[in-house]
Backbone as JSON, one array per atom type, in Angstrom:
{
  "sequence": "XXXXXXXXXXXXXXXXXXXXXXXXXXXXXXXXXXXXXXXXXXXXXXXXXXXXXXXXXXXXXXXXXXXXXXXXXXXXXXXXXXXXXXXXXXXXXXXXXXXXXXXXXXXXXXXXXXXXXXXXXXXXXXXXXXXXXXXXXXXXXXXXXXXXXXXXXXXXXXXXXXXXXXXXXXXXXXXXXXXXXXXXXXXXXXXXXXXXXXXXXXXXXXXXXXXXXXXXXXXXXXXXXXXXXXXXXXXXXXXXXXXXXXXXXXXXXXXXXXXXXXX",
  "N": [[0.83, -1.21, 0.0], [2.36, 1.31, 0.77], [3.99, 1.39, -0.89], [2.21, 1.63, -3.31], [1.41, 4.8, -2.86], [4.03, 5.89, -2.88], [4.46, 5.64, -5.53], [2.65, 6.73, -6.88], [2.22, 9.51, -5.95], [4.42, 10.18, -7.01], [4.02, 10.1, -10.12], [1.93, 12.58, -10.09], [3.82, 14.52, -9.38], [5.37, 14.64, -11.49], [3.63, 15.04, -13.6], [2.55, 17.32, -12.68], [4.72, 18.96, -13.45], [4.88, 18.64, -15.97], [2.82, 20.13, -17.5], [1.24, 22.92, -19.31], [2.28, 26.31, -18.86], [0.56, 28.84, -17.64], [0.23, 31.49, -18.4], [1.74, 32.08, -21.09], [-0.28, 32.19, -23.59], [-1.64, 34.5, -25.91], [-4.25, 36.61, -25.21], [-6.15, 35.04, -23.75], [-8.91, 35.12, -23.11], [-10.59, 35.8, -24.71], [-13.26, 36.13, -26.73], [-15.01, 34.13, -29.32], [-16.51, 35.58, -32.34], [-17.36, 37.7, -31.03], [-17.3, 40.96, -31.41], [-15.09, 43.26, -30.32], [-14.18, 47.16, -28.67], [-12.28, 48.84, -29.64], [-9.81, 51.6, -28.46], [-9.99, 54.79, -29.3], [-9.34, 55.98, -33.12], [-6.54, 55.58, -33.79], [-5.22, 56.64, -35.85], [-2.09, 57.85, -36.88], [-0.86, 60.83, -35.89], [0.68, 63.87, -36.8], [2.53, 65.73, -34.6], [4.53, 68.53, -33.02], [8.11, 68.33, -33.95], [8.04, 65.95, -35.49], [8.62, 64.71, -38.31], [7.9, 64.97, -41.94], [7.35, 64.23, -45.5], [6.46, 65.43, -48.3], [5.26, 65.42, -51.76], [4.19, 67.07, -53.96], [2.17, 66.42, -57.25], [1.76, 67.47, -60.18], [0.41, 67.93, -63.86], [1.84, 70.01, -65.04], [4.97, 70.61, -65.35], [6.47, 73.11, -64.17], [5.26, 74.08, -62.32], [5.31, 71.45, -60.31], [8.11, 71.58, -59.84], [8.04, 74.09, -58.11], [6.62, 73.66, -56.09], [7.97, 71.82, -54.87], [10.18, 70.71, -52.91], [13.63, 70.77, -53.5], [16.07, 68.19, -52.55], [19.57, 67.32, -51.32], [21.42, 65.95, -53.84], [21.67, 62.22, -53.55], [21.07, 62.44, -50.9], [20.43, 61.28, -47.81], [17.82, 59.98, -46.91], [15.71, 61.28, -47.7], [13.08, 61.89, -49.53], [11.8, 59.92, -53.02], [11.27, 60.75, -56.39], [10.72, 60.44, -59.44], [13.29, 60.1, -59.7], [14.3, 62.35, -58.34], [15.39, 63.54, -55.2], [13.84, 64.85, -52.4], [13.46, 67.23, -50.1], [12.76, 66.97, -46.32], [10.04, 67.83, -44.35], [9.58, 69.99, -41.0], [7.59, 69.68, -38.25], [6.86, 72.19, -36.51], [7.46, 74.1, -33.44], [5.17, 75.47, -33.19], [2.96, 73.81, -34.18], [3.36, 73.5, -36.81], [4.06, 73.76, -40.99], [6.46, 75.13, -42.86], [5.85, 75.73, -46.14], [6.14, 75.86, -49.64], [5.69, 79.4, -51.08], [2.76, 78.75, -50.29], [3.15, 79.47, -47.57], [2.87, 79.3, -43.93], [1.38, 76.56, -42.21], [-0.85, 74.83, -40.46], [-0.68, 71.9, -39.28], [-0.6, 70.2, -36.4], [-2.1, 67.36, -35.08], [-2.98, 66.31, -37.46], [-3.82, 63.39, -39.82], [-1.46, 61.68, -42.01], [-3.44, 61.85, -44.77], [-5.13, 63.46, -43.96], [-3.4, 66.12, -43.87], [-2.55, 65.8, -46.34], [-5.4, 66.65, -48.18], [-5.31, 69.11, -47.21], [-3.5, 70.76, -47.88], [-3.71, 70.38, -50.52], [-6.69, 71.57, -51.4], [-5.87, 73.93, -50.37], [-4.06, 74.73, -52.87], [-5.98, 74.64, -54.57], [-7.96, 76.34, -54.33], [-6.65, 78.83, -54.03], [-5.98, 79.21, -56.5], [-3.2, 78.21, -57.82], [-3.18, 76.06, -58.93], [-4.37, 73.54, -60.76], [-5.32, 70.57, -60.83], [-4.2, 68.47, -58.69], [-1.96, 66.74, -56.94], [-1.32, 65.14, -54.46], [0.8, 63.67, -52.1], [1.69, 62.75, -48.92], [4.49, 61.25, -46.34], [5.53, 59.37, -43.8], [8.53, 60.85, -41.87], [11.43, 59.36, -41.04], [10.18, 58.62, -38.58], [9.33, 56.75, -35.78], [8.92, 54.37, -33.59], [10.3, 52.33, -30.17], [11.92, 49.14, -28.98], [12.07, 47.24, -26.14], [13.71, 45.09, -24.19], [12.68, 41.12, -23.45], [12.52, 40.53, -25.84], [12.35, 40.63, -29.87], [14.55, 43.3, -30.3], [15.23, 47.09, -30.55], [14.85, 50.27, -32.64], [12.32, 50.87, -34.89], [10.8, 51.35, -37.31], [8.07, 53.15, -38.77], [5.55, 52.66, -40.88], [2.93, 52.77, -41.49], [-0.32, 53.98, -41.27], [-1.82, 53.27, -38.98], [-0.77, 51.33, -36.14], [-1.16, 48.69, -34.33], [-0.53, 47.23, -30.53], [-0.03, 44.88, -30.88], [0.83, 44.78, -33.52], [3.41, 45.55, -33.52], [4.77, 44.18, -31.55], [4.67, 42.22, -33.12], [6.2, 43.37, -35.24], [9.06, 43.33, -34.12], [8.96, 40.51, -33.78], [8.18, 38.78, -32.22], [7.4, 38.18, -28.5], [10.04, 36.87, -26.17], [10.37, 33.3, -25.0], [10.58, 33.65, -22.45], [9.72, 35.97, -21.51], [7.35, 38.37, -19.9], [4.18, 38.28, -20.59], [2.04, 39.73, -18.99], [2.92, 41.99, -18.1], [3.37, 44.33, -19.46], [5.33, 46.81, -20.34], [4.84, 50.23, -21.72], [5.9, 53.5, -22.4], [4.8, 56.32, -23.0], [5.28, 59.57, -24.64], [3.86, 62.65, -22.98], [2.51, 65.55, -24.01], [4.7, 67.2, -22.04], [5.36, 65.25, -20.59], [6.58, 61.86, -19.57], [4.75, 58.88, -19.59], [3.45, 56.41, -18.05], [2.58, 52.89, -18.77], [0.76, 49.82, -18.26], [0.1, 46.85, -19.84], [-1.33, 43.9, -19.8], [-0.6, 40.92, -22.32], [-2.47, 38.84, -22.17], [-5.06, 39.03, -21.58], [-7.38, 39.89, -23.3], [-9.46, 41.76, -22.7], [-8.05, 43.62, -21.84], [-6.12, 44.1, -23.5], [-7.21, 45.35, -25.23], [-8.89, 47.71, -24.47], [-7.21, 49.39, -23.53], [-5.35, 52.6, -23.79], [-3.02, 52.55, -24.88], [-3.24, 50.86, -27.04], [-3.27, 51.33, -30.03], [-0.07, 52.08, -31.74], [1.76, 55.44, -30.57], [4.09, 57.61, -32.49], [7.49, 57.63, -30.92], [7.47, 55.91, -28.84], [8.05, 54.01, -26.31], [8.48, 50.77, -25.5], [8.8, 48.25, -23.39], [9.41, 45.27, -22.59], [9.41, 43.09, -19.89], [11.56, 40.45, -18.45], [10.9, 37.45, -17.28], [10.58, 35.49, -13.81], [11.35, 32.67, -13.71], [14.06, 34.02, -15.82], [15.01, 36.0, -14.91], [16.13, 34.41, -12.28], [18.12, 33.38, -13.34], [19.63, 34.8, -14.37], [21.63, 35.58, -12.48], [24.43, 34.37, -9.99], [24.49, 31.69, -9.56], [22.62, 31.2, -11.39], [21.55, 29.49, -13.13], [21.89, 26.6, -12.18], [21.67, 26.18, -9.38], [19.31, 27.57, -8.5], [17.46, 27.02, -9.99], [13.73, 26.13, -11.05], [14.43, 23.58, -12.39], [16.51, 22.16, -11.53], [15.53, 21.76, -8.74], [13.16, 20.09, -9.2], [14.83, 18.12, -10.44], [16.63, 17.0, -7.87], [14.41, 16.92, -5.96], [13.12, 14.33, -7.37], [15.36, 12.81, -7.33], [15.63, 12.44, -4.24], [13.24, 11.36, -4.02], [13.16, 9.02, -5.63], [15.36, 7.71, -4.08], [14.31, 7.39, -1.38], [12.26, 5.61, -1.76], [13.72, 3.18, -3.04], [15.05, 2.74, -0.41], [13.07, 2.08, 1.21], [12.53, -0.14, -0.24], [13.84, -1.86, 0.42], [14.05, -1.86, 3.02], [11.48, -2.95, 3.18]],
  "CA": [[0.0, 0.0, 0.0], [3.0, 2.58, 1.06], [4.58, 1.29, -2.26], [1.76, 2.43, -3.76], [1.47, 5.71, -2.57], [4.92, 6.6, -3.25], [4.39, 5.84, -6.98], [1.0, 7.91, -7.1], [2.9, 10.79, -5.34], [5.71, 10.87, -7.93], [2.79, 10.55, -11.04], [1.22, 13.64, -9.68], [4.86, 15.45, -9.72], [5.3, 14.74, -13.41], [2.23, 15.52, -14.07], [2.37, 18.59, -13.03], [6.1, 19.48, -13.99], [4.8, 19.17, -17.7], [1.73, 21.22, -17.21], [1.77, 24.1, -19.56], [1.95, 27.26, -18.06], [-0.88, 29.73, -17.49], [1.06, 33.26, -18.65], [2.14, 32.33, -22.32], [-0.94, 32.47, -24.39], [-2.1, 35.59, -25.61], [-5.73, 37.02, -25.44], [-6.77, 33.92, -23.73], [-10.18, 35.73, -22.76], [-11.39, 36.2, -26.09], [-14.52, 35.1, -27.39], [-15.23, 34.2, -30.64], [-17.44, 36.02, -32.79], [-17.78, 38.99, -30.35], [-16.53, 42.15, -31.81], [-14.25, 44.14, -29.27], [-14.58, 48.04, -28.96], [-10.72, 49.86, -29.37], [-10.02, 53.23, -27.56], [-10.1, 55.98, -30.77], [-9.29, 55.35, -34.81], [-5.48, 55.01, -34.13], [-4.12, 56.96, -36.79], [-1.05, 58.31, -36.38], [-0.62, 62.15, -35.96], [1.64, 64.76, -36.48], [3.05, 66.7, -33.5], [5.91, 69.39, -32.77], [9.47, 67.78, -33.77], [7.8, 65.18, -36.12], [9.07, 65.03, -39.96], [6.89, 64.59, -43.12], [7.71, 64.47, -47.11], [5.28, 66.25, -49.34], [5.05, 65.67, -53.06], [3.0, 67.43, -55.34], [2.63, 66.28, -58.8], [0.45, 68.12, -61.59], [0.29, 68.15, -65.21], [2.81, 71.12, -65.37], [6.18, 70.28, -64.36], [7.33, 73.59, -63.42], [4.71, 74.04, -60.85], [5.83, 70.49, -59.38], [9.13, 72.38, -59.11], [7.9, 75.15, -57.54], [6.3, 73.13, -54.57], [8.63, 70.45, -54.39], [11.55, 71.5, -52.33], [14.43, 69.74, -53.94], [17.12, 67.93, -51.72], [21.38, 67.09, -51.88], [21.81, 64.76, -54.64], [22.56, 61.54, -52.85], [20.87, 62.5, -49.76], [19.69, 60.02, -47.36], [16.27, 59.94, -46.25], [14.88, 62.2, -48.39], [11.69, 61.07, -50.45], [12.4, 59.95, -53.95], [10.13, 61.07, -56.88], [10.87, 60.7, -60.71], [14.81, 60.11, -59.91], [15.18, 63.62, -57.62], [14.9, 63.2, -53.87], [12.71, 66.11, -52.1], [13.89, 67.04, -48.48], [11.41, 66.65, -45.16], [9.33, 69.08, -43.83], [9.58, 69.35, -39.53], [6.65, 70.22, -37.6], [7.33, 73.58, -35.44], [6.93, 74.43, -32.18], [3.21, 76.25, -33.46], [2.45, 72.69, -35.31], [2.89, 74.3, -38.26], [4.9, 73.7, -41.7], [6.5, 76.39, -43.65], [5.41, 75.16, -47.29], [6.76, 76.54, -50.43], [4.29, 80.11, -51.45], [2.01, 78.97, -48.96], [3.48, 79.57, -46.55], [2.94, 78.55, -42.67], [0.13, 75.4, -42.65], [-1.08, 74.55, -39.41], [-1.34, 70.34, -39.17], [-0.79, 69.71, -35.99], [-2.85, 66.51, -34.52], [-3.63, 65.8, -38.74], [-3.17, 62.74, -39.95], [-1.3, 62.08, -43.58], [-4.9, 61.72, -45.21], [-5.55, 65.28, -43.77], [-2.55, 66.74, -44.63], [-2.55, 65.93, -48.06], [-6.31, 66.97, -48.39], [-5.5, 70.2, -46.62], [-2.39, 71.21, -49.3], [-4.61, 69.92, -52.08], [-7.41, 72.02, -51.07], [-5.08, 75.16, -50.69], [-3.71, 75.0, -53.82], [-6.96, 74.75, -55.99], [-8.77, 77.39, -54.04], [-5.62, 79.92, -54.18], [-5.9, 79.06, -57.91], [-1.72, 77.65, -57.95], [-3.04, 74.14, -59.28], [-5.69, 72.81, -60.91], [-4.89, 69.19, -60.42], [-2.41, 68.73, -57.44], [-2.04, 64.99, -56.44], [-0.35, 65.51, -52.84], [1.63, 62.57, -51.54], [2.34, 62.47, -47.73], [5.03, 60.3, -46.1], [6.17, 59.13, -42.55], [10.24, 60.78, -42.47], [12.04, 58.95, -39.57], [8.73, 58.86, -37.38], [9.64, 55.28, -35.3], [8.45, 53.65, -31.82], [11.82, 51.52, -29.77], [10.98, 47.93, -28.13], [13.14, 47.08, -25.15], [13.36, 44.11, -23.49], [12.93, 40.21, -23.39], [11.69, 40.53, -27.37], [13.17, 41.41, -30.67], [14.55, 44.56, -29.41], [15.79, 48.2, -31.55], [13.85, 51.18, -33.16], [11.09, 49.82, -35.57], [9.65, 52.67, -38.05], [6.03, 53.22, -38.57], [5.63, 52.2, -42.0], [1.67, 52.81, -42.17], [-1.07, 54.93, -40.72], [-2.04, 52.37, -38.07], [-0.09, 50.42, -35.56], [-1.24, 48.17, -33.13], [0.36, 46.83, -30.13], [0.17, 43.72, -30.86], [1.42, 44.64, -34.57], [4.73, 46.59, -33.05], [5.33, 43.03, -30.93], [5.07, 40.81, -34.33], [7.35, 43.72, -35.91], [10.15, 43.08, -33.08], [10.04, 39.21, -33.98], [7.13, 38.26, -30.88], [8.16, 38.15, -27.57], [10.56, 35.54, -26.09], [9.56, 32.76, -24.18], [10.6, 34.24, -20.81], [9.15, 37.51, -21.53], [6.72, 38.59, -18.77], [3.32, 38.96, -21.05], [1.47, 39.88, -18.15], [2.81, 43.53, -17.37], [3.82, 45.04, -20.47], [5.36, 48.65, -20.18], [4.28, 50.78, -22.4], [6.21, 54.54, -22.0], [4.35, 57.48, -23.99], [5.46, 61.11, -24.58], [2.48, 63.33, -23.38], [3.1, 67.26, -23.47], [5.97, 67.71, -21.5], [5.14, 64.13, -19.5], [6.2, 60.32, -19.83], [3.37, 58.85, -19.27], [3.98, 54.93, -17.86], [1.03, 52.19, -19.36], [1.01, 48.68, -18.37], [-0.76, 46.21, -20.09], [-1.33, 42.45, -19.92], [-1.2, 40.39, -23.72], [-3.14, 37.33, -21.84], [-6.31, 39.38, -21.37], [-7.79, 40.31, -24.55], [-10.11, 42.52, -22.3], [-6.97, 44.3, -21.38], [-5.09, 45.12, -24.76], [-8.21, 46.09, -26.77], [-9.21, 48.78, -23.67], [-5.6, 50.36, -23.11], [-4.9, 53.7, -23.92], [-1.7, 51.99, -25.52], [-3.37, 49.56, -27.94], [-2.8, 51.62, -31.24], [1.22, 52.94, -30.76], [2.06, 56.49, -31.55], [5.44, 57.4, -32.71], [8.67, 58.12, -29.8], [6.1, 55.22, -27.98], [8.81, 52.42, -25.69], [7.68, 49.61, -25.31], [9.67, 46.85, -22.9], [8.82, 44.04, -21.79], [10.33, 42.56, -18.39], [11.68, 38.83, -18.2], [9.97, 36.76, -16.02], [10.97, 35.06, -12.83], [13.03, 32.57, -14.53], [14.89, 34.32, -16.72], [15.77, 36.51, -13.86], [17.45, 33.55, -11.42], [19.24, 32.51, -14.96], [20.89, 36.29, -14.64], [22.32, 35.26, -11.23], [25.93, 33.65, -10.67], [24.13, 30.34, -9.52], [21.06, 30.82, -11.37], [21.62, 28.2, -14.26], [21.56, 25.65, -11.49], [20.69, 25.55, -7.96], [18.05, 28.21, -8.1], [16.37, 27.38, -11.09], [13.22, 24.82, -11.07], [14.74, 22.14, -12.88], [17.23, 22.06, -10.43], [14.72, 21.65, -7.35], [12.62, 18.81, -9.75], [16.01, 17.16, -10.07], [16.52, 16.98, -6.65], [13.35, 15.82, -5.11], [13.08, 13.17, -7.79], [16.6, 11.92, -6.51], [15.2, 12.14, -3.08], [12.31, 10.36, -3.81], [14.38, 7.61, -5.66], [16.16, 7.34, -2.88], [13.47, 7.05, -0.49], [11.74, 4.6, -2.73], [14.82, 2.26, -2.47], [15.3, 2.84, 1.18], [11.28, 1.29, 1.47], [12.01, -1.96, -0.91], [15.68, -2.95, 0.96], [13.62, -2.59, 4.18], [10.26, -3.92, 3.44]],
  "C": [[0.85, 1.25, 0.0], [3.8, 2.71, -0.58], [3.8, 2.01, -3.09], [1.33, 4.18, -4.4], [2.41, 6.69, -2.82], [4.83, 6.87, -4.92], [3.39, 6.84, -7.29], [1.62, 9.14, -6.84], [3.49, 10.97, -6.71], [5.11, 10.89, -9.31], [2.56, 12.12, -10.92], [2.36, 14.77, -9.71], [5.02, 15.51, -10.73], [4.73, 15.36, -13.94], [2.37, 16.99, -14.48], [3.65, 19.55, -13.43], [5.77, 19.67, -15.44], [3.56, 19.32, -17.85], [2.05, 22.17, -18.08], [1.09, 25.61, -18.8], [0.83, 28.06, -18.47], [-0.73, 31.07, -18.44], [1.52, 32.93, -20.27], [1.25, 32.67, -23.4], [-1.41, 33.71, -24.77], [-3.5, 35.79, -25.8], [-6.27, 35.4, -24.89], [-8.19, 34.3, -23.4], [-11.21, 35.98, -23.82], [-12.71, 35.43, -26.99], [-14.88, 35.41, -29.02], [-16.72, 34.33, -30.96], [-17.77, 37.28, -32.2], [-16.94, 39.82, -31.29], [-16.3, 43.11, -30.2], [-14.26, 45.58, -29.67], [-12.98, 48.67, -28.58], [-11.4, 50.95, -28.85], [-9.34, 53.68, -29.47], [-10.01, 55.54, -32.09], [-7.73, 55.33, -34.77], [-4.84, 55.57, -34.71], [-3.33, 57.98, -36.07], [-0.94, 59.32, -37.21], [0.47, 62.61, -36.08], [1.54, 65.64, -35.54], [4.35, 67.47, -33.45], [7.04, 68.04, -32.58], [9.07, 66.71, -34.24], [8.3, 65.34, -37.91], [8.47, 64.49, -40.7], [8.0, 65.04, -44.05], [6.4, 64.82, -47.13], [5.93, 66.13, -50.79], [3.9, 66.02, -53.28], [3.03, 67.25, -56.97], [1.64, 66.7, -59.35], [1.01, 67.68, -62.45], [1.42, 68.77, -65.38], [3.44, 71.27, -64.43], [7.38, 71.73, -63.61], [6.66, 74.2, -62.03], [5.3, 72.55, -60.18], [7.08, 71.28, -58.97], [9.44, 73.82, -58.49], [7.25, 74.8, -56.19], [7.33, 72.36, -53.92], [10.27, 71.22, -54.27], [13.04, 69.75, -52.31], [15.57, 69.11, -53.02], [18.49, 67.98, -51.97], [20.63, 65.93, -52.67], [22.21, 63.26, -53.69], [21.86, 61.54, -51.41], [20.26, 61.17, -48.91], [18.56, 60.4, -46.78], [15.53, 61.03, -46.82], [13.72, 61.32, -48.93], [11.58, 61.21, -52.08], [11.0, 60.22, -54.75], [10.72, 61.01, -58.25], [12.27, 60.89, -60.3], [15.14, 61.34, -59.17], [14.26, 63.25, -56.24], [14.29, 65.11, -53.55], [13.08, 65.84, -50.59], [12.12, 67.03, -47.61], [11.15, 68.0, -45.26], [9.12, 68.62, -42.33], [8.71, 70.84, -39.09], [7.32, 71.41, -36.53], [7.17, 73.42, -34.15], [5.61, 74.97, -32.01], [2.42, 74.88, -33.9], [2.16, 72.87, -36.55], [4.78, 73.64, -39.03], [5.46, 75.24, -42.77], [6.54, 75.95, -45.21], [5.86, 76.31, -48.27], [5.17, 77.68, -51.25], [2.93, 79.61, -50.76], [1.73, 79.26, -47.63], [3.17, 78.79, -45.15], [1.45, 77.44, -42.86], [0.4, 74.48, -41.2], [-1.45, 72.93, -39.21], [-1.46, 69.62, -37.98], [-1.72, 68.26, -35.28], [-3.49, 65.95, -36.15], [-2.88, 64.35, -38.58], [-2.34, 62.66, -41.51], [-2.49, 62.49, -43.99], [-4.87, 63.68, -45.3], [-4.83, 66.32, -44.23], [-2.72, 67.06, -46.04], [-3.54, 66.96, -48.81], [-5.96, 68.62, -48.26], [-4.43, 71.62, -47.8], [-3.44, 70.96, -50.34], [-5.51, 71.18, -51.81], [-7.26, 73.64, -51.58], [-4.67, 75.55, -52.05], [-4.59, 74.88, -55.24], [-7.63, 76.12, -55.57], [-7.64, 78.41, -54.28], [-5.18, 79.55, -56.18], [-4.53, 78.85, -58.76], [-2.01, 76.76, -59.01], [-3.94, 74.05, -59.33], [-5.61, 71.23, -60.5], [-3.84, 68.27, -60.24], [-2.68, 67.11, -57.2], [-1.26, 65.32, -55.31], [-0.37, 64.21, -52.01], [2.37, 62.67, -50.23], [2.94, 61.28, -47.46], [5.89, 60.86, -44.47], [7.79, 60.14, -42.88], [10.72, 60.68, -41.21], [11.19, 58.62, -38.44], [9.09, 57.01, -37.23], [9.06, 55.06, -33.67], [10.35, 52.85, -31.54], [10.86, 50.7, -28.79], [12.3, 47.27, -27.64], [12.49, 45.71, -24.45], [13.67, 42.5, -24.05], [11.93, 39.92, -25.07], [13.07, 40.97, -28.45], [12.98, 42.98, -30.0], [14.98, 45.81, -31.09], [14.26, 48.94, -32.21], [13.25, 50.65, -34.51], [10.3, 51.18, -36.26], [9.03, 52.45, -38.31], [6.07, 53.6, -40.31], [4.29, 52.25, -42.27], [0.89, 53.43, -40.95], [-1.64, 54.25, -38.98], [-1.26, 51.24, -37.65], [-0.6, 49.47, -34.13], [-0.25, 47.96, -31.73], [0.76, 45.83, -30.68], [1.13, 43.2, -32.56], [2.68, 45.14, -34.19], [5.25, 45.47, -31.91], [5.42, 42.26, -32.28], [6.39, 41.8, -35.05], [8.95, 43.62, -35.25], [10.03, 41.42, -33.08], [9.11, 38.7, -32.68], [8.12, 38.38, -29.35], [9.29, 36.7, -27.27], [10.03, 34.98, -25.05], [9.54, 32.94, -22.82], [10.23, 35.45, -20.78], [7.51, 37.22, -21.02], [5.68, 39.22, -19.41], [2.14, 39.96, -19.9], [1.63, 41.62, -17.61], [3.61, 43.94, -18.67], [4.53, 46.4, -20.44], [5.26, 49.36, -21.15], [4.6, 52.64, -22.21], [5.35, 55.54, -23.4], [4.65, 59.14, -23.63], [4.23, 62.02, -24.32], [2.62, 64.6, -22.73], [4.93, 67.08, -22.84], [6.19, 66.32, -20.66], [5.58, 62.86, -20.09], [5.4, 60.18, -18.93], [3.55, 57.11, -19.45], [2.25, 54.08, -17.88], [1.43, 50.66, -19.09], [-0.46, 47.59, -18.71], [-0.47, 44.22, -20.15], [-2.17, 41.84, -21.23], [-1.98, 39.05, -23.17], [-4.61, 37.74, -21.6], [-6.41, 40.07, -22.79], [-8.56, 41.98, -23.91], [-9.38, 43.89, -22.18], [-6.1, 44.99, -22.35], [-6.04, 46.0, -25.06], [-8.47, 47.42, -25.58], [-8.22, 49.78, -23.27], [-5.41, 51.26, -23.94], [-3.69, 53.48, -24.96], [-2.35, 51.15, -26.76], [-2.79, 50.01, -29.37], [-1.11, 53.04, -30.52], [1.19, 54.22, -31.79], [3.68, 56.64, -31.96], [6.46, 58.08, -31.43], [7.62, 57.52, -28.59], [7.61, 54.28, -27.23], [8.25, 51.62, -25.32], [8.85, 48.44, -24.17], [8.78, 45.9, -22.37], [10.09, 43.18, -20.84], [10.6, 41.39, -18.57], [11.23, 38.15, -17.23], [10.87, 35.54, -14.93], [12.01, 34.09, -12.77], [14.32, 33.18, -15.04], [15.86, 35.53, -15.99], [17.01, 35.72, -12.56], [18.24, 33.52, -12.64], [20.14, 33.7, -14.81], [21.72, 35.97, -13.56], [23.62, 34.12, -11.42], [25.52, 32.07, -10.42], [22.42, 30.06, -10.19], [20.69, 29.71, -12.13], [21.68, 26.63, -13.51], [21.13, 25.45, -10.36], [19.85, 26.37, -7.47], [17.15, 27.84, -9.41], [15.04, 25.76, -11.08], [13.23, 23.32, -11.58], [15.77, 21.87, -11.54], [16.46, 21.16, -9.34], [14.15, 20.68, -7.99], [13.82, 17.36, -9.97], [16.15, 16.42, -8.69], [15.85, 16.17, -6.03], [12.82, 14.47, -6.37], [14.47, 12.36, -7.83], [16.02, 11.13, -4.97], [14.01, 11.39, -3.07], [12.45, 9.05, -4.81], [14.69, 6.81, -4.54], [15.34, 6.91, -1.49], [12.52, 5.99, -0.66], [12.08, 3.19, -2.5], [15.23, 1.46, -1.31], [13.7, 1.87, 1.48], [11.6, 0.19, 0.77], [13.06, -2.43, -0.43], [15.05, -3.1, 2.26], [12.11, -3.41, 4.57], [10.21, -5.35, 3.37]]
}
């Protein structure tokens, strides 16, 4: 019967040694077929100390070269157009651009879309351009993702970014990365502004203030309790739970043994 008991015991350790854990899945809360309600439409604004391209292309190419503010030959990061690059345009301290004969152009909080519309607009009613095609573009505008993930600055390559799309662009998290408290740093006015969210509650991304990222957004994510003994000078062995499963399935070997030499 004690024979028994010992074997049942050491079942029930197995068992639960290859259990998978609770914390890796993401959105485990999520029900299918519901539709979930995000916080705002996401798109990503311009603010003071942000950089845009602007093309304008018409019909008549010396109005294009009368909007289109030409760059160095060669330059980098300019915005290429018919073989000649075209330098940025950087939002002010007013949220304003200084645009070629239009002078100052207030976009703050626009998004491209608006922008474009808002130049287009200008330049039919001020009778410049009958038919302006106006081409906004991101210039350098990036988020940075720190932590137990693909890590490094990650540019914003389209009008909408999720979180959860700005974790697949960093390569997903790794498997000791701590989905559960996310950090989430945002620039607001003069303020960082600290956001933590948990990817295992669906309830929890889609409602966060954080869900769609803006740009100069950090993101880390913490390593989890493991991956923290593992940083330690003995953590790779006698603090880490294989270790301790080692162990007491020696000791209960051994105690095992000790019961069939004296029964």
């Amino acid at each position: 019967m004690k024979k028994t008991t010992f074997v049942l015991l050491m079942a029930v350790v197995l068992l639960g040694a290859c259990k998978t854990p609770a914390d890796i899945a993401y959105l485990q809360d999520v029900k299918t077929n519901e539709a979930i309600q995000t916080q705002g439409d996401g798109y990503i604004r311009f603010y003071p100390g942000d950089k845009l391209s602007i093309f304008v292309h018409s019909r008549d190419e010396q109005l294009m070269n009368l909007f289109n503010i030409s760059g160095r030959n060669g330059a980098i990061n300019t915005m290429t157009a018919g073989g000649q690059n075209y330098a940025p345009y950087t939002v002010d301290t007013n949220g304003e651009i200084d645009f070629p004969v239009l002078g100052n152009i207030k976009i703050e909080g626009m998004t491209r879309d608006e922008v474009g519309k808002t130049i287009k607009n200008r330049l039919i009613s001020e009778s410049l351009c009958k038919d302006p095609v106006v081409t906004v573009a991101f210039y350098n505008m990036s988020f940075s993702v720190l932590g137990s993930t693909g890590t490094g600055v990650k540019m914003i390559n389209k009008d909408r970014i999720t979180l959860l799309d700005a974790i697949a662009m960093a390569s997903d998290l790794e498997i000791n990365g701590l989905r559960k408290n996310v950090l989430v740093m945002r620039q607001e006015g003069d303020k960082q502004v600290p956001y933590r969210v948990d990817l295992t509650s669906a309830e929890d991304i889609y409602h966060s203030p954080v869900y769609y990222i803006r740009q100069n957004d950090v993101i880390y994510v913490e390593p989890n309790d493991k991956a923290k003994r593992a940083s330690t000078v003995m953590g790779s062995s006698a603090f880490t739970p294989s270790f301790w499963f080692s162990m007491f399935s020696t000791l209960m070997s051994t105690a095992l043994l000790i019961y069939n030499i004296l029964k």
